[in-house]
Tab-separated table of C-alpha atoms in Angstrom:
chain	number	residue	atom	x	y	z
K	1	MET	CA	44.970	16.841	141.851
K	2	LYS	CA	47.699	18.285	143.989
K	3	ARG	CA	46.534	20.574	146.475
K	4	ARG	CA	48.790	23.314	147.269
K	5	ASN	CA	50.577	23.290	150.837
K	6	THR	CA	49.669	26.378	152.759
K	7	PRO	CA	51.379	27.880	155.921
K	8	THR	CA	48.377	26.545	158.277
K	9	LYS	CA	48.570	23.593	156.889
K	10	GLN	CA	52.743	23.270	157.244
K	11	ALA	CA	51.908	24.690	161.145
K	12	ILE	CA	49.574	21.659	161.527
K	13	LEU	CA	51.639	19.146	159.828
K	14	ASP	CA	54.853	19.994	161.936
K	15	LEU	CA	52.891	19.915	165.384
K	16	LEU	CA	52.028	16.417	164.886
K	17	LYS	CA	55.626	15.475	163.605
K	18	HIS	CA	56.913	17.048	166.184
K	19	GLU	CA	54.913	15.411	169.373
K	20	GLY	CA	54.789	12.617	167.831
K	21	SER	CA	52.145	11.312	169.551
K	22	ALA	CA	48.368	11.394	168.824
K	23	LEU	CA	46.124	14.595	169.314
K	24	SER	CA	42.841	15.864	169.279
K	25	GLN	CA	41.488	18.665	167.492
K	26	ASP	CA	41.590	20.764	171.143
K	27	ASN	CA	44.858	19.999	171.910
K	28	ILE	CA	46.011	21.033	168.373
K	29	ILE	CA	44.767	24.650	169.202
K	30	ALA	CA	45.944	25.055	172.281
K	31	ARG	CA	49.082	23.956	170.966
K	32	LEU	CA	48.777	26.808	168.071
K	33	ASN	CA	47.939	29.036	170.561
K	34	GLY	CA	44.507	29.876	169.032
K	35	GLU	CA	46.066	31.373	165.989
K	36	ILE	CA	44.157	29.041	163.581
K	37	ASP	CA	40.291	28.534	163.997
K	38	ARG	CA	38.810	25.581	165.214
K	39	VAL	CA	36.911	25.046	161.504
K	40	THR	CA	40.088	25.238	159.732
K	41	VAL	CA	42.281	22.821	161.838
K	42	TYR	CA	39.497	20.561	162.034
K	43	ARG	CA	39.121	21.100	157.646
K	44	VAL	CA	43.017	20.545	157.307
K	45	LEU	CA	43.100	17.392	159.843
K	46	ASN	CA	40.534	15.719	157.415
K	47	ARG	CA	42.536	16.823	154.816
K	48	PHE	CA	45.158	15.372	156.088
K	49	CYS	CA	43.113	11.728	156.757
K	50	ASP	CA	41.998	11.857	153.200
K	51	GLU	CA	45.677	12.184	151.739
K	52	GLY	CA	46.646	9.413	153.982
K	53	LEU	CA	48.932	11.459	156.015
K	54	VAL	CA	47.087	11.388	158.894
K	55	HIS	CA	44.718	8.718	160.828
K	56	LYS	CA	41.791	9.554	162.556
K	57	PHE	CA	40.376	7.587	165.374
K	58	GLN	CA	37.604	8.241	168.136
K	59	ALA	CA	38.627	7.515	172.552
K	60	ASP	CA	36.818	5.935	174.503
K	61	ASN	CA	35.779	9.507	175.979
K	62	GLY	CA	34.451	10.376	172.832
K	63	LYS	CA	36.978	12.637	171.429
K	64	TYR	CA	38.899	12.246	168.122
K	65	TYR	CA	42.650	12.133	168.032
K	66	PHE	CA	44.608	12.545	164.616
K	67	ALA	CA	48.089	10.732	164.367
K	68	LEU	CA	50.790	10.547	161.482
K	69	CYS	CA	50.413	7.398	159.324
K	70	ALA	CA	53.671	5.617	159.768
K	71	GLY	CA	54.100	2.448	157.342
K	72	CYS	CA	51.715	2.899	154.981
K	73	ASN	CA	51.627	3.008	151.454
K	74	GLY	CA	48.522	4.212	148.749
K	75	GLU	CA	48.126	0.821	148.460
K	76	GLN	CA	48.117	-0.560	152.476
K	77	HIS	CA	46.210	1.643	154.503
K	78	SER	CA	45.747	-0.427	157.522
K	79	HIS	CA	45.710	0.906	161.663
K	80	ASN	CA	44.411	-1.834	162.876
K	81	HIS	CA	46.245	-1.238	166.145
K	82	PHE	CA	45.440	0.092	169.942
K	83	HIS	CA	45.643	3.367	171.356
K	84	PHE	CA	47.760	3.740	174.322
K	85	ARG	CA	46.505	6.694	176.682
K	86	CYS	CA	48.017	7.823	180.352
K	87	LEU	CA	45.779	8.523	183.060
K	88	ARG	CA	47.966	11.677	184.246
K	89	CYS	CA	49.444	13.625	181.582
K	90	GLU	CA	46.858	12.326	179.002
K	91	LYS	CA	49.543	11.520	176.282
K	92	VAL	CA	47.932	9.768	173.694
K	93	GLN	CA	49.999	6.726	171.564
K	94	CYS	CA	49.784	4.406	168.826
K	95	LEU	CA	50.502	0.931	169.966
K	96	PRO	CA	52.649	-0.785	166.798
K	97	GLN	CA	51.484	-4.085	167.260
K	98	GLN	CA	48.819	-4.738	164.067
K	99	ILE	CA	45.404	-6.270	166.311
K	100	ILE	CA	44.438	-9.810	164.710
K	101	VAL	CA	41.150	-10.573	164.665
K	102	ALA	CA	39.864	-14.370	163.676
K	103	LEU	CA	36.340	-13.875	161.790
K	104	PRO	CA	34.020	-16.462	161.071
K	105	GLU	CA	33.870	-17.493	157.712
K	106	GLY	CA	32.512	-14.973	155.188
K	107	TYR	CA	33.243	-11.906	157.367
K	108	ARG	CA	35.385	-9.382	156.021
K	109	LEU	CA	37.164	-6.839	158.882
K	110	ASN	CA	37.827	-3.400	157.836
K	111	ASP	CA	39.063	-2.165	160.673
K	112	CYS	CA	39.501	-2.196	164.005
K	113	ASN	CA	40.931	-0.235	166.913
K	114	GLY	CA	41.207	-0.552	171.001
K	115	TRP	CA	42.449	1.709	174.052
K	116	VAL	CA	45.064	0.666	176.687
K	117	ASN	CA	44.938	3.041	179.611
K	118	GLY	CA	47.333	3.241	182.191
K	119	TYR	CA	50.575	5.001	183.293
K	120	CYS	CA	53.212	6.110	180.509
K	121	ALA	CA	57.117	5.761	181.013
K	122	GLY	CA	57.412	9.574	181.826
K	123	CYS	CA	54.384	9.546	184.537
K	124	ASN	CA	54.629	6.024	185.645
């Protein structure tokens, strides 16, 4: 079933495209000047995840971040990569290299991700 595009969904999607980095729900609400309530933002972000537009990951600080999916198609949806968080500006970026994990025979990897903390090019 195709879902209709609402101004709220479009505003959140446009923000994620414009930022070019992963954002937390709080980041999104702040950048939209509180015009969209927390529950609606949460619902839209989770719908985007279900539709494969966005992937969600939990940071080492306990917050969830949302980033646009890049290079995914309906058949191969993989986000096994590290995320970089700047300690000064707190910008979160998905790093492009996939994580490769050698598992024992009989094991199957579902997903994995990790964190790298440091200073981005703008803050270094």
